Short mmCIF file of C-alpha atoms in Angstrom, two decimals:
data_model
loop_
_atom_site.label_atom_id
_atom_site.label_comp_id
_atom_site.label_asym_id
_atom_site.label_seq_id
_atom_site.Cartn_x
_atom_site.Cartn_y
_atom_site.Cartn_z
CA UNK K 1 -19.15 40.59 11.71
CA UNK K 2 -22.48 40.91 9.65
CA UNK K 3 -25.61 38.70 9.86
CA UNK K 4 -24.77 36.99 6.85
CA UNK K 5 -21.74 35.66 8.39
CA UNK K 6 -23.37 34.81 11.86
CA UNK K 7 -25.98 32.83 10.35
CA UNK K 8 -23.36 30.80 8.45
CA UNK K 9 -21.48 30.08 11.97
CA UNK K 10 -24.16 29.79 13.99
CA UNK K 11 -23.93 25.45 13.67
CA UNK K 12 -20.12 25.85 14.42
CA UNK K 13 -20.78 28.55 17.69
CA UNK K 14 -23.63 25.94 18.99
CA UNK K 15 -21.17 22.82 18.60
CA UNK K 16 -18.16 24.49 20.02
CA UNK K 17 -16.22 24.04 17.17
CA UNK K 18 -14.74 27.55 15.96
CA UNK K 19 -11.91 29.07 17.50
CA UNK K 20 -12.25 31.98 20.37
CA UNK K 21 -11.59 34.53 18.41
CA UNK K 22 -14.47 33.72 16.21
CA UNK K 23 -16.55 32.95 19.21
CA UNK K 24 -16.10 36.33 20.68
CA UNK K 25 -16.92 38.14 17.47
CA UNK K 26 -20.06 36.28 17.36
CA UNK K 27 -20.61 36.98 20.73
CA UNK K 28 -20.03 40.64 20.35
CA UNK K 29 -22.42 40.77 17.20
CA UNK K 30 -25.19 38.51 19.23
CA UNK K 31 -24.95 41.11 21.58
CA UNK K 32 -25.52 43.92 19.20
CA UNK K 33 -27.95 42.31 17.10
CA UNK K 34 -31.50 40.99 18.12
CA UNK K 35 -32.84 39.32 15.09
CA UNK K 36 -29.45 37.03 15.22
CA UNK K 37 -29.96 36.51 18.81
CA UNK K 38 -33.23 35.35 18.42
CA UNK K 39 -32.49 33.22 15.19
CA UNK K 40 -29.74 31.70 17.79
CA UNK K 41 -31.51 31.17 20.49
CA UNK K 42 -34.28 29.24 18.70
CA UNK K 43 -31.66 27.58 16.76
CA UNK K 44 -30.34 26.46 20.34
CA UNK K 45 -33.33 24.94 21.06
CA UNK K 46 -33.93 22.94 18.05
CA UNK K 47 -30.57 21.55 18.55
CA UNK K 48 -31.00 20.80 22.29
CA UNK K 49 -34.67 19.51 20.79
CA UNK K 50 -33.09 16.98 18.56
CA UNK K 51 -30.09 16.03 21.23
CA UNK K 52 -33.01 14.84 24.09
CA UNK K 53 -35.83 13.77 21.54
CA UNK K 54 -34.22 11.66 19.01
CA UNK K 55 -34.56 7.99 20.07
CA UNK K 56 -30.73 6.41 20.81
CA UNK K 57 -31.34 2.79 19.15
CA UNK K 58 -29.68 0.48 21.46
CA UNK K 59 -28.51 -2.77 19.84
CA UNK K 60 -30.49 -5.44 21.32
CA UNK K 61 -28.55 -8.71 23.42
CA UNK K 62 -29.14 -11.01 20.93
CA UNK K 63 -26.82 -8.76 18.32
CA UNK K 64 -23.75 -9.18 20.44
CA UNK K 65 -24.87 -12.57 21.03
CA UNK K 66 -25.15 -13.07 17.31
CA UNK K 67 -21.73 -11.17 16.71
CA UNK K 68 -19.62 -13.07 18.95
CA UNK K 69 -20.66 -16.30 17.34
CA UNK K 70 -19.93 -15.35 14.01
CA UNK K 71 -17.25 -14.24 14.72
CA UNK K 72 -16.05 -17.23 16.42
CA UNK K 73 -17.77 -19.19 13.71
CA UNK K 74 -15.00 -17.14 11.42
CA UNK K 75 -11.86 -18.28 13.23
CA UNK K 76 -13.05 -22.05 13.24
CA UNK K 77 -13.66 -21.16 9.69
CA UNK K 78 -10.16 -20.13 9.28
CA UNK K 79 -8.06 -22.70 9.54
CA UNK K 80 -10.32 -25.32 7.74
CA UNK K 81 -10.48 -23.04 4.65
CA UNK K 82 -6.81 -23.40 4.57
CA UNK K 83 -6.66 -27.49 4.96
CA UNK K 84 -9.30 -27.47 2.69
CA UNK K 85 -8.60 -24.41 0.43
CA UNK K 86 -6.01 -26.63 -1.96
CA UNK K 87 -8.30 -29.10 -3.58
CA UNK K 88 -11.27 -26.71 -3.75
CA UNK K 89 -8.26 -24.45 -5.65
CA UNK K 90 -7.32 -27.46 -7.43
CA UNK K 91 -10.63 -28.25 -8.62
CA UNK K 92 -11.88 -24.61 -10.01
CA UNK K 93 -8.30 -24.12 -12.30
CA UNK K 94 -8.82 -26.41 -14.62
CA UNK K 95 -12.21 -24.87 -15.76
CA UNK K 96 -9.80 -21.96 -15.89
CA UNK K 97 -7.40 -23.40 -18.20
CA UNK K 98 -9.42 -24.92 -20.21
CA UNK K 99 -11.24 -21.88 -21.21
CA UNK K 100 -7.71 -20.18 -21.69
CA UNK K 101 -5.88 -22.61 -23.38
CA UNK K 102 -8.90 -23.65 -25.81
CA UNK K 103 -9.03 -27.20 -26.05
CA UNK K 104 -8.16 -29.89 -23.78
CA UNK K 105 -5.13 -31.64 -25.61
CA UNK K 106 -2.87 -28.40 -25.28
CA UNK K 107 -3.30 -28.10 -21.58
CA UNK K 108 -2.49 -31.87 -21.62
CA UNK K 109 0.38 -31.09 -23.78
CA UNK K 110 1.55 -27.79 -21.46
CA UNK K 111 0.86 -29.54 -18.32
CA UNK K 112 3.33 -32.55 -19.07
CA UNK K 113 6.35 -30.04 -20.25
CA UNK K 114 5.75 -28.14 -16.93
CA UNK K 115 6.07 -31.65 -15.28
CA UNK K 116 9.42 -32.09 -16.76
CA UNK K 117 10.36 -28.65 -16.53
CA UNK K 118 9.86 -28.88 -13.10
CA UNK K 119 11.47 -31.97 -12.84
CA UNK K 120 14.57 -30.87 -14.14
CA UNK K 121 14.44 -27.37 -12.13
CA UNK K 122 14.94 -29.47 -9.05
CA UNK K 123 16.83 -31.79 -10.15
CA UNK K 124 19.52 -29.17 -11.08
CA UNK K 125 18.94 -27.62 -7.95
CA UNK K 126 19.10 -30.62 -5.24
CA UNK K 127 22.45 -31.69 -6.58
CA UNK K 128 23.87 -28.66 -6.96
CA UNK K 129 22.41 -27.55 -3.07
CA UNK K 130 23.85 -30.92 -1.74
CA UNK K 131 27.16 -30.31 -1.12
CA UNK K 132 27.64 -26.82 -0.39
CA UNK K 133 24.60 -27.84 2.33
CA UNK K 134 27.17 -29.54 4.10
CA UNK K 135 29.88 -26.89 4.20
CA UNK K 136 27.22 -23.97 4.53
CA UNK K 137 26.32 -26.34 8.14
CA UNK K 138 29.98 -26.68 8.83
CA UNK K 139 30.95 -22.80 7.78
CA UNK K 140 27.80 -22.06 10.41
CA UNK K 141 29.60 -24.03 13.32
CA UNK K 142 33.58 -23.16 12.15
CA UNK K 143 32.39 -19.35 12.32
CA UNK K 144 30.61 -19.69 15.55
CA UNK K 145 33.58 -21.37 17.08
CA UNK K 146 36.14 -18.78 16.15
CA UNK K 147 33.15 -16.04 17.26
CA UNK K 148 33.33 -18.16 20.46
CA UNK K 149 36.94 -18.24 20.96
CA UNK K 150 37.12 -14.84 21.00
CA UNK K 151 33.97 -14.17 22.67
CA UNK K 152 34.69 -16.25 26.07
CA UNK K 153 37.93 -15.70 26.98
CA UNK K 154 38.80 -18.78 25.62
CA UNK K 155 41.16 -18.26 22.78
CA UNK K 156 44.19 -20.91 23.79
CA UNK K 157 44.13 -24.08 25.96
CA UNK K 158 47.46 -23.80 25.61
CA UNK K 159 49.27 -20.42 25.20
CA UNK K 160 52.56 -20.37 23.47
CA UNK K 161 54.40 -19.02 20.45
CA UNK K 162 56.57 -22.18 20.68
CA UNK K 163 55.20 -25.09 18.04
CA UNK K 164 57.34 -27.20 20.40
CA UNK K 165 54.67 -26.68 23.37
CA UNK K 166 52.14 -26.52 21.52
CA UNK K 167 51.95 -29.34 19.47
CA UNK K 168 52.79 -32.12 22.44
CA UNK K 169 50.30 -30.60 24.24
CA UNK K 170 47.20 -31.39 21.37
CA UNK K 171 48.73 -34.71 20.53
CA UNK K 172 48.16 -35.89 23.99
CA UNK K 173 44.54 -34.93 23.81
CA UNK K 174 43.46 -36.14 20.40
CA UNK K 175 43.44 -38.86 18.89
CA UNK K 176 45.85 -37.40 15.89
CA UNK K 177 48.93 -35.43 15.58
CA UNK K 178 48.16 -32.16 13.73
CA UNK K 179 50.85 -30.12 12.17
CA UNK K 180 51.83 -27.18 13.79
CA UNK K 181 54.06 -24.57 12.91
CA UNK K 182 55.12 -20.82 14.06
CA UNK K 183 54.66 -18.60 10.97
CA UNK K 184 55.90 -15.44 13.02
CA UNK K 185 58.56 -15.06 10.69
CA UNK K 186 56.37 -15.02 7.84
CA UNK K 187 54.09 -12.62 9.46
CA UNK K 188 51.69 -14.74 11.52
CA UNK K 189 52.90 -15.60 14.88
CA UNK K 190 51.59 -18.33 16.53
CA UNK K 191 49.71 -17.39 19.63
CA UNK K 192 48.57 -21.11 21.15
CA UNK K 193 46.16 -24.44 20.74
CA UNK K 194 42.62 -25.14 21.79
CA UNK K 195 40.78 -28.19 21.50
CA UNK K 196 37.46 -27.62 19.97
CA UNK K 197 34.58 -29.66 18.72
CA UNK K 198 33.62 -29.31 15.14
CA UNK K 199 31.82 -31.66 12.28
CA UNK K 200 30.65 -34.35 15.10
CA UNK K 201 34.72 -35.00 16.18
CA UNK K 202 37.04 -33.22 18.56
CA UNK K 203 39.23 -30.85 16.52
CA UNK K 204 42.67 -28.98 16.93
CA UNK K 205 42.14 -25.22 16.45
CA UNK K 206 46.03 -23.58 16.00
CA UNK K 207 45.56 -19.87 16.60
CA UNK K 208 47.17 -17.05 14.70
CA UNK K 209 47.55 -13.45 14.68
CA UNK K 210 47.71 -10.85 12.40
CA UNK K 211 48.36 -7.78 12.99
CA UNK K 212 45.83 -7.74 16.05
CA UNK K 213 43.86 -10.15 13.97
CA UNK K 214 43.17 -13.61 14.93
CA UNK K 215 42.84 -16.83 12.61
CA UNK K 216 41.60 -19.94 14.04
CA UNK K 217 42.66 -22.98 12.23
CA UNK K 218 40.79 -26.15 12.60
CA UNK K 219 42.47 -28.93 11.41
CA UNK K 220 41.69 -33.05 11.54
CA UNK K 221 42.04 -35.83 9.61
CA UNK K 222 41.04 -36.01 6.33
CA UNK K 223 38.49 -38.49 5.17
CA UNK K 224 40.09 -41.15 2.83
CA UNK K 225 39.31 -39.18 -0.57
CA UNK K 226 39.04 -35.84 1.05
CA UNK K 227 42.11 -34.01 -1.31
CA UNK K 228 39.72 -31.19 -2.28
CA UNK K 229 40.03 -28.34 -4.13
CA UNK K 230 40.74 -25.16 -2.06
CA UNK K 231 37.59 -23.44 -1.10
CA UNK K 232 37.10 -19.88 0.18
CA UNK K 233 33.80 -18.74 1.99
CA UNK K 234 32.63 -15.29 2.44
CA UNK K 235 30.14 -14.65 5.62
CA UNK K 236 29.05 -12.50 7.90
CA UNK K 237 32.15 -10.56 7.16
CA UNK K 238 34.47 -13.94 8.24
CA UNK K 239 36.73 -15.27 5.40
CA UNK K 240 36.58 -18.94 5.26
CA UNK K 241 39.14 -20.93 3.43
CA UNK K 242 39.09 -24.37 3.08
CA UNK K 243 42.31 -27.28 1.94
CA UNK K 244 43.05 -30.39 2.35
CA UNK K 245 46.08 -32.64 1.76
CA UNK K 246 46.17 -36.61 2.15
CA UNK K 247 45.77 -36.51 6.04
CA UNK K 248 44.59 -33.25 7.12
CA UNK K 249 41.32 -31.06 6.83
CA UNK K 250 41.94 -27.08 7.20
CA UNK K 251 39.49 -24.51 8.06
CA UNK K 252 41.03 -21.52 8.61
CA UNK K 253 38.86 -18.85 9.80
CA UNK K 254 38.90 -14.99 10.47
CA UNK K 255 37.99 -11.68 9.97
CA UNK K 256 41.58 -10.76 7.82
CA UNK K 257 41.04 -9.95 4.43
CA UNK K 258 40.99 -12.87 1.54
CA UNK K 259 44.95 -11.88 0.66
CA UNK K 260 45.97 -12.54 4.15
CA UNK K 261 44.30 -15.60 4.48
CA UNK K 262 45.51 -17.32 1.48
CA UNK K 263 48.96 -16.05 2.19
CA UNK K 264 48.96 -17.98 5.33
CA UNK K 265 47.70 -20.52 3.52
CA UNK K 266 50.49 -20.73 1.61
CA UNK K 267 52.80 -20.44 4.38
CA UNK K 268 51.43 -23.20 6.25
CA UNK K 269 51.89 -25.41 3.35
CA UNK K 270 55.25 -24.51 2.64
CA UNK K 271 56.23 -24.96 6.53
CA UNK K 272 54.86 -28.13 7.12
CA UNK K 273 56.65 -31.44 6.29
CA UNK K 274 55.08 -32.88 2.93
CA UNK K 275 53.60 -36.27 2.74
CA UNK I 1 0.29 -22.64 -15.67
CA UNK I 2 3.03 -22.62 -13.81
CA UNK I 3 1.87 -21.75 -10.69
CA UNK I 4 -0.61 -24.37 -11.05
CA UNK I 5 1.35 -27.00 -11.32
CA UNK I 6 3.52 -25.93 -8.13
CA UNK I 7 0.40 -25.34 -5.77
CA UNK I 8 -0.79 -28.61 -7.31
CA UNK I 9 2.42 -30.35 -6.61
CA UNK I 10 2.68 -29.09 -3.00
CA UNK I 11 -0.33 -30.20 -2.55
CA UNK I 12 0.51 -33.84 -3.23
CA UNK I 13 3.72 -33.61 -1.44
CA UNK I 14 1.90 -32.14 1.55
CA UNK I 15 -0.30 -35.19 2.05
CA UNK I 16 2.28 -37.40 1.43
CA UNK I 17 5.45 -36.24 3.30
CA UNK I 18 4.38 -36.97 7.00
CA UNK I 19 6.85 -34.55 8.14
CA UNK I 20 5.00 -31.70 6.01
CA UNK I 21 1.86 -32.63 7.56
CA UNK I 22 3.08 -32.18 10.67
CA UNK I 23 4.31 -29.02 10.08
CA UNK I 24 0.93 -27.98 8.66
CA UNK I 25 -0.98 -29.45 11.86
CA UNK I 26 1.54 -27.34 13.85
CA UNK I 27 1.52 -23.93 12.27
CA UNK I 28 -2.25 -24.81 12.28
CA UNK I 29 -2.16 -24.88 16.21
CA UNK I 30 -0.16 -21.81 16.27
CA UNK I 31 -2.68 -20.00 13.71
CA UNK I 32 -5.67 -20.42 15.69
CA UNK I 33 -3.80 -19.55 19.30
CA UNK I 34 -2.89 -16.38 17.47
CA UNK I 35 -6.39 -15.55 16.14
CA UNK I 36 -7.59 -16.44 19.58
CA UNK I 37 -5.62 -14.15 20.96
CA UNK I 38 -6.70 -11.69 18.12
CA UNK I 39 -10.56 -12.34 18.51
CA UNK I 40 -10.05 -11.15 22.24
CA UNK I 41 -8.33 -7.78 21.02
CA UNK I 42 -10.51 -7.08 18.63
CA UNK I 43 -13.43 -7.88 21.14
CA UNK I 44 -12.24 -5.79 24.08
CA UNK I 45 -11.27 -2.89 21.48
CA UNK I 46 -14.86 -2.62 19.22
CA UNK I 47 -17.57 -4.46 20.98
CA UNK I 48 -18.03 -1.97 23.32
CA UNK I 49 -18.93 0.49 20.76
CA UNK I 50 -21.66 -1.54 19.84
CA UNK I 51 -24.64 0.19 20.77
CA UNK I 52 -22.59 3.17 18.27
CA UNK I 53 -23.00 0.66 15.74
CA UNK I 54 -26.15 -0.26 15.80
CA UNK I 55 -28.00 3.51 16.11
CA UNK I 56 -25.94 4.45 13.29
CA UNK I 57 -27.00 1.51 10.81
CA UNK I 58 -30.42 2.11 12.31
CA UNK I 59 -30.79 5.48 11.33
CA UNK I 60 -29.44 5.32 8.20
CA UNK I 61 -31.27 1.84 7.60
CA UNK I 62 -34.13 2.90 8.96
CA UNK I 63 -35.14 -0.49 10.08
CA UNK I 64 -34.11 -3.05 12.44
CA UNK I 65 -33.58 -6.50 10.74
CA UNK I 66 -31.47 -4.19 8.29
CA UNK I 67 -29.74 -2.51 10.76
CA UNK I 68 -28.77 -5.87 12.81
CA UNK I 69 -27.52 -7.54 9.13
CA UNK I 70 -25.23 -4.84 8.78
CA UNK I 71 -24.08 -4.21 11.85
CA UNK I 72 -22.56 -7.76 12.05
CA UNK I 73 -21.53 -7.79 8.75
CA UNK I 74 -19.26 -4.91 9.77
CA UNK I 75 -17.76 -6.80 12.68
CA UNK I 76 -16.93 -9.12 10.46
CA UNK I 77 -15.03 -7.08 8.07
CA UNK I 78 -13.79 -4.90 10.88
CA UNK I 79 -12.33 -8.21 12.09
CA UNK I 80 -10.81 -9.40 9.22
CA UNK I 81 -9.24 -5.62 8.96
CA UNK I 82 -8.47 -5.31 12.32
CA UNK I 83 -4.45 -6.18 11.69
CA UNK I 84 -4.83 -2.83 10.38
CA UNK I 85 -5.94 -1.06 12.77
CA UNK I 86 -3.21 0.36 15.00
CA UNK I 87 -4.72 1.38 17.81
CA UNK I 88 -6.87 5.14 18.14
CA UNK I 89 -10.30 5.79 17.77
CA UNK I 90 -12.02 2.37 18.00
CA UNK I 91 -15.56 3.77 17.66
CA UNK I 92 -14.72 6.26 15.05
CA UNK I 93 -12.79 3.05 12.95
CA UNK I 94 -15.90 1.21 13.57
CA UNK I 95 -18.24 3.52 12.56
CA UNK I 96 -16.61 4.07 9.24
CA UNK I 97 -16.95 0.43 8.96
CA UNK I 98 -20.31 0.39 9.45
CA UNK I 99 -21.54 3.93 7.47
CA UNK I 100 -19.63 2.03 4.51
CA UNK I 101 -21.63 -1.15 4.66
CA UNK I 102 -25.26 0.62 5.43
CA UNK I 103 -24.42 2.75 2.25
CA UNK I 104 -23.76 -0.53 0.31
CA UNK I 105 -27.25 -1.96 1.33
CA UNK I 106 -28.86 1.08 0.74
CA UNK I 107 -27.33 1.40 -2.62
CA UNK I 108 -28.37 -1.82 -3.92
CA UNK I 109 -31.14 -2.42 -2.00
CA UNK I 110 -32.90 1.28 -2.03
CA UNK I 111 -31.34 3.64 -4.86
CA UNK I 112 -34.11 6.10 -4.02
CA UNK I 113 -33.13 6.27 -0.44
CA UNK I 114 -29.93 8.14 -1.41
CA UNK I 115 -31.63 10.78 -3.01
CA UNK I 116 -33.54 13.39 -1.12
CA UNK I 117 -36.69 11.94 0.32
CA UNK I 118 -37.67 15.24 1.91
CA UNK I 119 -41.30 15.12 1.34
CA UNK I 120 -41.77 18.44 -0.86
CA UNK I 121 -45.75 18.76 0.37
CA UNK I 122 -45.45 18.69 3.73
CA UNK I 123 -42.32 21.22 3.14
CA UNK I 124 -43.90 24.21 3.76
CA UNK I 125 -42.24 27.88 4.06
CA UNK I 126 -38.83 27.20 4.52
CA UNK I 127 -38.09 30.54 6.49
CA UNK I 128 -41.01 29.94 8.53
CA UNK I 129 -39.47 29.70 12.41
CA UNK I 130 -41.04 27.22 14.67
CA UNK I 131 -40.97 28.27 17.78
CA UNK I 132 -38.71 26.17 20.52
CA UNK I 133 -41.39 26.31 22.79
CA UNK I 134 -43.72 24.97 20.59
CA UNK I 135 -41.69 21.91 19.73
CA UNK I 136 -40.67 21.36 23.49
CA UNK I 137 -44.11 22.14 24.46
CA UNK I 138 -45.33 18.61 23.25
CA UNK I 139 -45.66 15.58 24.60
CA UNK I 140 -44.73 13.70 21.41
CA UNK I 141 -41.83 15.63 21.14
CA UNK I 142 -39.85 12.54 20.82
CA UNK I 143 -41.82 11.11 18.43
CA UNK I 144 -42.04 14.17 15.57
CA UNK I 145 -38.07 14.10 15.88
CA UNK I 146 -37.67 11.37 15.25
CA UNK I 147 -40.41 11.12 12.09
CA UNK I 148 -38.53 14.75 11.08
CA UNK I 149 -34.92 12.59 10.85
CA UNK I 150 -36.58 9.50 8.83
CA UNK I 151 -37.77 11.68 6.47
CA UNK I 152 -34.33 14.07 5.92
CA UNK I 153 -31.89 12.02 3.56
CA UNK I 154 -29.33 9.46 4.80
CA UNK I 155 -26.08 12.11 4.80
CA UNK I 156 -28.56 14.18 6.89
CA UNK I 157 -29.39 11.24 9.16
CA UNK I 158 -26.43 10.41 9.76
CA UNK I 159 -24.91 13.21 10.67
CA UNK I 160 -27.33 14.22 12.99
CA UNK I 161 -27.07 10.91 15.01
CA UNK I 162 -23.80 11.46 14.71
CA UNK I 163 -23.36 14.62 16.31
CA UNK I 164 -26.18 14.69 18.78
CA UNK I 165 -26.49 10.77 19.89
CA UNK I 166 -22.54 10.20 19.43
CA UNK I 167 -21.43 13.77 20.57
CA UNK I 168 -18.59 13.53 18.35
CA UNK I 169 -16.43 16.36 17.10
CA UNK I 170 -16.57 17.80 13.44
CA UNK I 171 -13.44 16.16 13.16
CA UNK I 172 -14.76 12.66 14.08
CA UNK I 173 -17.53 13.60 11.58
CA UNK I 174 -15.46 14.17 8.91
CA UNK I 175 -13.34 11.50 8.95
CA UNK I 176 -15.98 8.88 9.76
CA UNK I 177 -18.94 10.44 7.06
CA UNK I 178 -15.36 10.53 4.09
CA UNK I 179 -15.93 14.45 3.87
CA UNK I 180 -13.52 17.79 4.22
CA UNK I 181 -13.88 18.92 7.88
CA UNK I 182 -15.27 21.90 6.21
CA UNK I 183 -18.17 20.45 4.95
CA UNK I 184 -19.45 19.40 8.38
CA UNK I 185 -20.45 22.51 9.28
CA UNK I 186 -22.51 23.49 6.77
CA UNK I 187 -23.69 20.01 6.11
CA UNK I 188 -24.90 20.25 9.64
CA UNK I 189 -26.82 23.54 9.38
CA UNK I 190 -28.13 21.91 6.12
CA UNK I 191 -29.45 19.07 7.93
CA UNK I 192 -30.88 21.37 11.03
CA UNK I 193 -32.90 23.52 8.94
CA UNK I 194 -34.12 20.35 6.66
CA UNK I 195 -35.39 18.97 10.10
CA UNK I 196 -36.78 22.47 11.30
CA UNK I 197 -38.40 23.14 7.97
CA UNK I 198 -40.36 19.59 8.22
CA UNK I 199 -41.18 20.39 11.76
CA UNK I 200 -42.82 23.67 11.14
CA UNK I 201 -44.74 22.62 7.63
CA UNK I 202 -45.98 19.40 9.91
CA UNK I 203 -47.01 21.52 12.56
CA UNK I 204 -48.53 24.06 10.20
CA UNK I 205 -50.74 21.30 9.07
CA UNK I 206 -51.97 20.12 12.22
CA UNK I 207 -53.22 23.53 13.01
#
């Protein structure tokens, strides 16, 4: 190491900033050289000078004083702005339009279109939302049922392949007789009943299985003009499939693919009586 | 136009739909729990670095009303920023806070301030080396140092007060002062010999 290169890490030796390697060259070359020990040593002192000499300005009380209020003065300030922000917002746009639009009788013009563009945006979309709101709600429940069912340890009130056991057994508990039928030979034995609670009315949930599978199906009466179209429902990875015929609702549930579940659709349909 | 229309229009529906307003009052109540609970955060994490604060804005501002304006002027924005802060080096977060608005003010308050205001008179022979002793030696000791630091410019100030008054490491420096850890060094020795130079050319004089 040369004095050129001591002097120019002389600031990083008196901080304790370079690495020890460094440190011991410029140790070594202190050592050897008196002009750079002197130059150090005085630069020592200058530093050590500035360290005790320079006055630390303290803040005074009143600052935190002063802080802490405005700050808390920011927070009340906060939710106010908010209340408060929409008609102060309201008020400064239309200086804003007007200057962009050039004229008042154009922004007029623009703002009464938007009124019935916006009219008819929600229109469209409130009628169209309205029903599928209510079988989105009932999708919700008829998936956490089956989830349930298979959850708790509570598949079957009643456990039997027989439609003969099974169906006595629900008709003394409800109020209606729902169809059941054993579709093992078709592929989708019947594994038992379970009353359930679905759509603000008890409901009869027949349970299936495919191939280690399971399908609830919820079934109750039918509201008077209930004869929908069928309906399928994709969520959560559940297949939801929806019919109705004169007396009966059917929601039949699970996580089989769509094929499956329309098959046994159609199975069911064929197997029970017709009304 | 749009957009007006919609924040216009929710604005209607929001004083008219009781149920909306109730919402509003509610997610109001929750708002200022929440910055409640932020205000006490932010004040257990960056008020005590306070008196760090205040030296720095009073060095570079060189005067106190200036120095108090600032300093809560950078709470402020430190609180209103402090959802970004994730934790660390509160004093080093603050101080960066606080460097950036004291540059501000001196920028549009004092354009000349950034520029050197190392007084080229009283600069005398800039190899010249004042004794330790000497400086030590004197009673006012305190007092020339601190006249030597007004008169270096504000990157000089700074990192001086920095360094000796906050002890903090190059690294702190750096990333507090927005320069390569590189340039600390020599931006300190810089700054040193500025301040050792004034020192000896003041003394000089006196003699």
């Amino acid at each position: 190491m040369n004095c050129e290169q001591c002097k120019n890490l002389m600031d990083g030796y008196l901080d304790r900033e370079l690495d020890p390697i460094t440190n011991q060259k410029i140790e070594q070359h202190l050592r050897d050289c008196r002009n750079c020990d002197q130059a150090y040593k005085a630069h020592g002192s200058l530093v050590r000078a500035i360290r005790d000499g320079a006055p630390y300005y303290k803040a005074p009380a009143k600052l935190r004083e002063r802080i802490q209020s405005s700050l808390r003065q920011e927070i009340a300030k906060k939710p106010v702005r908010n209340v408060e922000d929409s008609p102060s917002l309201f008020s400064a746009r239309p200086r804003w339009t007007r200057t962009v639009s050039f004229g008042t009788p154009w922004s007029g013009l623009a703002f009464a279109a938007a009124i019935v563009f916006a009219a008819i945006i929600t229109f469209n979309l409130m009628s169209r939302l309205q029903r599928p709101g209510n079988d989105q709600f009932l999708a919700t429940q008829l998936i956490a049922s089956h989830a349930r069912s298979l959850m708790a340890n509570h598949l079957t009130d009643v456990a039997s392949s027989d439609q003969h056991t099974v169906k006595p057994w629900l008709d003394t508990k409800l109020d209606f007789a729902p169809p059941v039928v054993d579709l093992s030979s078709e592929g989708f034995p019947l594994i038992g009943g379970r009353l359930d609670y679905l759509d603000n009315r008890p409901v009869a949930a027949l349970v299936y299985e495919r191939r280690k599978h399971f399908i609830n199906l919820f079934v109750w009466p039918a509201s008077s003009d209930a004869a929908t179209a069928p309906k399928t429902i994709t969520r959560q990875g559940y297949q939801l499939l929806h019919w109705a015929d004169s007396d009966f609702n059917y929601w039949a549930v699970s996580d089989v693919n769509a094929n499956d579940l329309q098959t046994f659709k159609q199975q069911f349909e064929t197997r029970t009586p017709h009304h | 136009m749009a957009l007006q229309l919609k924040e216009e229009h929710a604005c209607e529906s929001a004083d008219s739909d009781p149920k909306i307003v109730k919402f509003a009052i509610v997610k109001k109540r929750q708002e200022d729990h929440s910055l409640e609970v932020g205000l006490a955060s932010f004040e257990d994490a960056i008020l005590p670095h306070l008196d760090a604060a205040h030296n720095l804005a009073r060095w570079l501002l060189r005067n106190e009303q200036d120095a108090q304006d600032v300093v809560q002027e950078a709470y402020l924005r430190a609180f209103k920023s402090f959802a970004g802060f994730h934790g660390g080096n509160g004093r080093a977060w603050l101080l960066t806070i606080v460097r950036n608005t004291s540059y501000t003010l001196l920028k549009k308050n004092r354009a000349v301030d950034l520029t050197t205001t190392f007084d080229e008179e009283i600069h005398g022979s800039g190899d010249e080396v004042v004794s330790p002793v000497t400086i030590l030696e004197r009673s006012d000791n305190a007092e020339l140092i601190k006249e030597a630091m007004d008169h270096l410019p504000a990157e000089f100030r700074e990192i001086l007060a920095l360094r000796h008054q906050e002890g903090l490491s190059y690294k702190e420096i750096a990333e507090i002062a927005q320069i390569p850890p590189g340039t600390v060094m020599s931006r300190l020795a810089r700054a040193r010999t500025k301040l050792r130079e004034y020192l000896a050319a003041r003394m000089g004089k006196e003699k």
